Amino acid sequence: DVKVTQSSRYLVKRTGEKVFLECVQDMDHENMFWYRQDPGLGLRLIYFSYDVKMKEKGDIPEGYSVSREKKERFSLILESASTNQTSMYLCASSAGGRNQPQHFGDGTRLSIL
Amino acid sequence: AQKITQTQPGMFVQEKEAVTLDCTYDTSDPSYGLFWYKQPSSGEMIFLIYQGSYDQQNATEGRYSLNFQKARKSANLVISASQLGDSAMYFCAMREGNTGGFKTIFGAGTRLFVKA
């Protein structure tokens, strides 16, 4: 089974802090994704990556950056955390190909105080 | 820009009955894929079914089927013989792109309640 592991299940940080969310997948997937999930808004795509060191902006990239130095790891960075970034963050990976489903991690519930 | 719309925030269905969850999409790419995922209260995302834009037949997976109407840009999920365990959030998603990765976006979701 594909395993997508997010480093923290719950995280509490303060405004202005630099926050790192880590995601690791063990199936050699080309594609990796970061979403945030908010009630009534569904999953909104922040960034995705289709190869090492390659990244593409999603629909809500402002205030975030990403890093993919190794194929199995995709990091989401909040450069200066703000309270409106309090949310559930989901990482996903998928194999190449338009018909390949995404495999999701358990999510990180991030609270910015 | 691509967009996914799920107009039903919540739905109720009686156990053992069929239910249709609506999904409409908008894209200018002729080549795309459509997915449905289930998210139970435990939080994990479970892949249910896939439909490609060039597929001639509607996709089916067990009790799940996809009513794909390309001209209307709709991809509704049909769950037959609902079970109590089907109570969950359901998300429609679309993936487009040919090179350089596949951007995948989701709708706002529909919460399904199955009544005993």
Short mmCIF file of C-alpha atoms in Angstrom, two decimals:
data_model
loop_
_atom_site.label_atom_id
_atom_site.label_comp_id
_atom_site.label_asym_id
_atom_site.label_seq_id
_atom_site.Cartn_x
_atom_site.Cartn_y
_atom_site.Cartn_z
CA ASP A 1 0.00 0.00 0.00
CA VAL A 2 1.07 3.54 -0.71
CA LYS A 3 2.04 5.41 2.38
CA VAL A 4 1.98 9.18 2.57
CA THR A 5 3.28 10.41 5.90
CA GLN A 6 2.86 13.92 7.22
CA SER A 7 5.27 14.84 9.96
CA SER A 8 2.75 16.19 12.46
CA ARG A 9 -0.91 15.49 13.14
CA TYR A 10 -1.38 18.65 15.18
CA LEU A 11 0.76 21.77 15.27
CA VAL A 12 0.42 25.06 17.13
CA LYS A 13 2.54 28.04 16.11
CA ARG A 14 2.57 31.78 16.67
CA THR A 15 1.98 34.54 14.15
CA GLY A 16 5.12 35.56 12.34
CA GLU A 17 6.84 32.22 12.79
CA LYS A 18 8.27 30.31 9.87
CA VAL A 19 6.47 26.97 9.75
CA PHE A 20 7.54 23.79 7.98
CA LEU A 21 5.15 20.99 7.12
CA GLU A 22 6.80 17.85 5.84
CA CYS A 23 5.38 15.10 3.66
CA VAL A 24 7.04 11.85 2.61
CA GLN A 25 5.73 9.18 0.24
CA ASP A 26 7.16 5.72 -0.25
CA MET A 27 5.92 4.77 -3.72
CA ASP A 28 8.29 6.70 -5.98
CA HIS A 29 5.44 8.91 -7.20
CA GLU A 30 6.28 11.72 -9.58
CA ASN A 31 3.51 14.05 -8.46
CA MET A 32 3.01 15.56 -5.04
CA PHE A 33 0.45 18.08 -3.86
CA TRP A 34 -0.35 20.34 -0.92
CA TYR A 35 -3.94 21.31 -0.13
CA ARG A 36 -5.63 23.11 2.67
CA GLN A 37 -9.10 21.99 3.72
CA ASP A 38 -11.57 24.40 5.26
CA PRO A 39 -15.27 23.78 6.02
CA GLY A 40 -17.48 24.75 3.10
CA LEU A 41 -14.50 25.34 0.81
CA GLY A 42 -13.38 21.80 0.18
CA LEU A 43 -9.73 21.20 -0.69
CA ARG A 44 -7.88 24.10 -2.21
CA LEU A 45 -4.63 23.48 -4.04
CA ILE A 46 -1.67 25.44 -2.73
CA TYR A 47 1.23 24.01 -4.74
CA PHE A 48 2.08 20.87 -6.62
CA SER A 49 5.25 19.31 -7.94
CA TYR A 50 5.78 16.89 -10.80
CA ASP A 51 9.49 16.26 -10.36
CA VAL A 52 12.41 16.99 -8.08
CA LYS A 53 13.00 20.73 -7.83
CA MET A 54 9.94 21.41 -10.01
CA LYS A 55 6.93 23.20 -8.58
CA GLU A 56 3.77 24.80 -9.85
CA LYS A 57 1.45 27.23 -8.11
CA GLY A 58 -2.02 26.10 -7.29
CA ASP A 59 -5.01 28.32 -6.68
CA ILE A 60 -3.93 29.82 -3.34
CA PRO A 61 -0.11 30.02 -3.22
CA GLU A 62 0.12 33.39 -1.47
CA GLY A 63 1.93 33.19 1.83
CA TYR A 64 3.30 29.72 1.09
CA SER A 65 6.33 28.22 -0.58
CA VAL A 66 7.41 24.64 -1.22
CA SER A 67 10.54 22.60 -1.58
CA ARG A 68 11.16 19.31 -3.28
CA GLU A 69 14.82 18.37 -3.04
CA LYS A 70 14.19 14.62 -3.11
CA LYS A 71 11.53 12.73 -4.99
CA GLU A 72 9.92 11.29 -1.89
CA ARG A 73 9.71 14.50 0.12
CA PHE A 74 7.61 17.61 -0.44
CA SER A 75 7.73 20.39 2.13
CA LEU A 76 5.28 23.23 2.61
CA ILE A 77 6.64 26.41 4.15
CA LEU A 78 4.66 29.22 5.71
CA GLU A 79 7.12 32.08 5.46
CA SER A 80 5.50 34.20 8.16
CA ALA A 81 2.50 32.46 9.66
CA SER A 82 -0.73 34.37 10.03
CA THR A 83 -3.97 33.48 11.79
CA ASN A 84 -5.80 33.06 8.48
CA GLN A 85 -3.51 30.13 7.73
CA THR A 86 -5.07 28.13 10.55
CA SER A 87 -6.42 25.10 8.72
CA MET A 88 -6.12 21.40 7.97
CA TYR A 89 -3.29 20.75 5.53
CA LEU A 90 -3.35 17.65 3.36
CA CYS A 91 -0.47 16.25 1.36
CA ALA A 92 -1.06 13.87 -1.54
CA SER A 93 0.98 12.00 -4.11
CA SER A 94 0.17 10.25 -7.35
CA ALA A 95 1.91 8.32 -10.05
CA GLY A 96 2.34 9.86 -13.47
CA GLY A 97 -0.67 9.70 -15.76
CA ARG A 98 -3.92 11.58 -15.81
CA ASN A 99 -5.89 8.59 -14.56
CA GLN A 100 -3.82 7.96 -11.47
CA PRO A 101 -5.63 8.67 -8.20
CA GLN A 102 -4.06 10.64 -5.41
CA HIS A 103 -3.02 9.06 -2.14
CA PHE A 104 -3.40 11.30 0.87
CA GLY A 105 -1.68 11.66 4.19
CA ASP A 106 -3.61 11.90 7.44
CA GLY A 107 -3.40 15.68 7.46
CA THR A 108 -1.85 18.27 9.76
CA ARG A 109 -4.19 20.44 11.76
CA LEU A 110 -2.29 23.70 12.08
CA SER A 111 -3.32 26.42 14.50
CA ILE A 112 -1.71 29.83 14.32
CA LEU A 113 -2.16 31.87 17.50
CA ALA B 1 -9.40 28.59 -15.23
CA GLN B 2 -10.62 25.18 -14.26
CA LYS B 3 -13.40 24.93 -11.71
CA ILE B 4 -15.38 22.28 -9.91
CA THR B 5 -18.86 22.90 -8.50
CA GLN B 6 -20.74 20.71 -6.06
CA THR B 7 -24.04 22.40 -5.38
CA GLN B 8 -25.31 20.12 -2.61
CA PRO B 9 -23.74 20.95 0.74
CA GLY B 10 -25.70 18.13 2.38
CA MET B 11 -27.84 15.20 1.28
CA PHE B 12 -29.98 12.67 3.09
CA VAL B 13 -30.77 9.20 1.78
CA GLN B 14 -32.61 6.26 3.23
CA GLU B 15 -30.58 3.12 3.74
CA LYS B 16 -30.76 0.76 0.72
CA GLU B 17 -31.86 3.52 -1.63
CA ALA B 18 -29.79 5.04 -4.43
CA VAL B 19 -28.46 8.60 -4.28
CA THR B 20 -26.90 10.94 -6.82
CA LEU B 21 -24.28 13.49 -5.85
CA ASP B 22 -23.87 16.29 -8.36
CA CYS B 23 -20.65 17.61 -9.82
CA THR B 24 -20.16 20.07 -12.66
CA TYR B 25 -16.84 21.21 -13.98
CA ASP B 26 -15.37 23.78 -16.28
CA THR B 27 -12.20 23.41 -18.29
CA SER B 28 -10.86 24.43 -21.67
CA ASP B 29 -8.57 21.40 -21.86
CA PRO B 30 -10.07 18.61 -24.03
CA SER B 31 -8.08 16.03 -22.10
CA TYR B 32 -8.92 15.69 -18.42
CA GLY B 33 -9.80 13.21 -15.74
CA LEU B 34 -12.52 13.25 -13.12
CA PHE B 35 -12.30 11.59 -9.71
CA TRP B 36 -14.55 11.05 -6.73
CA TYR B 37 -13.21 10.66 -3.22
CA LYS B 38 -14.88 9.80 0.06
CA GLN B 39 -13.82 11.31 3.38
CA PRO B 40 -15.36 9.61 6.43
CA SER B 41 -15.42 11.33 9.79
CA SER B 42 -12.06 9.73 10.56
CA GLY B 43 -10.55 12.06 7.96
CA GLU B 44 -8.81 9.81 5.47
CA MET B 45 -9.41 10.42 1.78
CA ILE B 46 -10.53 7.32 -0.10
CA PHE B 47 -10.46 7.13 -3.89
CA LEU B 48 -13.74 5.82 -5.30
CA ILE B 49 -13.93 6.12 -9.08
CA TYR B 50 -12.32 7.68 -12.15
CA GLN B 51 -13.64 8.87 -15.52
CA GLY B 52 -11.46 10.03 -18.38
CA SER B 53 -12.68 12.70 -20.77
CA TYR B 54 -12.28 10.36 -23.73
CA ASP B 55 -13.88 7.35 -22.10
CA GLN B 56 -16.93 6.21 -24.03
CA GLN B 57 -18.51 4.28 -21.20
CA ASN B 58 -19.57 5.56 -17.81
CA ALA B 59 -17.24 4.31 -15.10
CA THR B 60 -18.48 1.81 -12.55
CA GLU B 61 -16.87 0.41 -9.40
CA GLY B 62 -19.07 -1.87 -7.37
CA ARG B 63 -21.94 0.21 -5.94
CA TYR B 64 -20.46 3.40 -7.39
CA SER B 65 -21.12 4.61 -10.90
CA LEU B 66 -20.41 7.86 -12.62
CA ASN B 67 -23.05 9.54 -14.76
CA PHE B 68 -20.77 11.35 -17.19
CA GLN B 69 -22.41 13.90 -19.47
CA LYS B 70 -19.57 15.52 -21.33
CA ALA B 71 -21.62 18.10 -23.24
CA ARG B 72 -23.13 19.31 -19.97
CA LYS B 73 -19.78 19.08 -18.21
CA SER B 74 -21.24 17.04 -15.41
CA ALA B 75 -19.91 13.97 -13.64
CA ASN B 76 -22.43 12.91 -11.05
CA LEU B 77 -21.70 10.08 -8.62
CA VAL B 78 -24.41 7.50 -8.15
CA ILE B 79 -24.31 5.29 -5.08
CA SER B 80 -26.67 2.36 -5.27
CA ALA B 81 -28.10 0.52 -2.27
CA SER B 82 -26.82 3.03 0.28
CA GLN B 83 -25.32 1.71 3.49
CA LEU B 84 -24.87 3.40 6.85
CA GLY B 85 -21.13 3.34 6.24
CA ASP B 86 -21.61 5.56 3.20
CA SER B 87 -22.23 8.53 5.50
CA ALA B 88 -19.27 10.80 4.74
CA MET B 89 -18.08 13.82 2.79
CA TYR B 90 -17.77 13.24 -0.94
CA PHE B 91 -15.48 15.28 -3.14
CA CYS B 92 -15.38 15.58 -6.89
CA ALA B 93 -11.99 16.40 -8.39
CA MET B 94 -10.63 17.20 -11.83
CA ARG B 95 -7.18 16.76 -13.23
CA GLU B 96 -5.98 18.35 -16.44
CA GLY B 97 -2.67 18.78 -18.11
CA ASN B 98 -0.54 16.95 -20.61
CA THR B 99 2.97 17.79 -19.65
CA GLY B 100 4.71 19.07 -16.60
CA GLY B 101 2.40 17.52 -14.10
CA PHE B 102 -1.29 17.32 -13.54
CA LYS B 103 -2.99 20.05 -11.62
CA THR B 104 -5.82 18.55 -9.62
CA ILE B 105 -8.54 20.65 -8.05
CA PHE B 106 -11.47 19.71 -5.83
CA GLY B 107 -15.01 20.86 -5.28
CA ALA B 108 -16.38 22.03 -1.94
CA GLY B 109 -17.84 18.61 -1.20
CA THR B 110 -21.21 17.12 -0.33
CA ARG B 111 -21.92 15.65 3.09
CA LEU B 112 -24.05 12.53 2.74
CA PHE B 113 -26.16 11.26 5.62
CA VAL B 114 -27.58 7.75 5.33
CA LYS B 115 -30.65 7.16 7.51
CA ALA B 116 -31.47 3.76 8.99
#
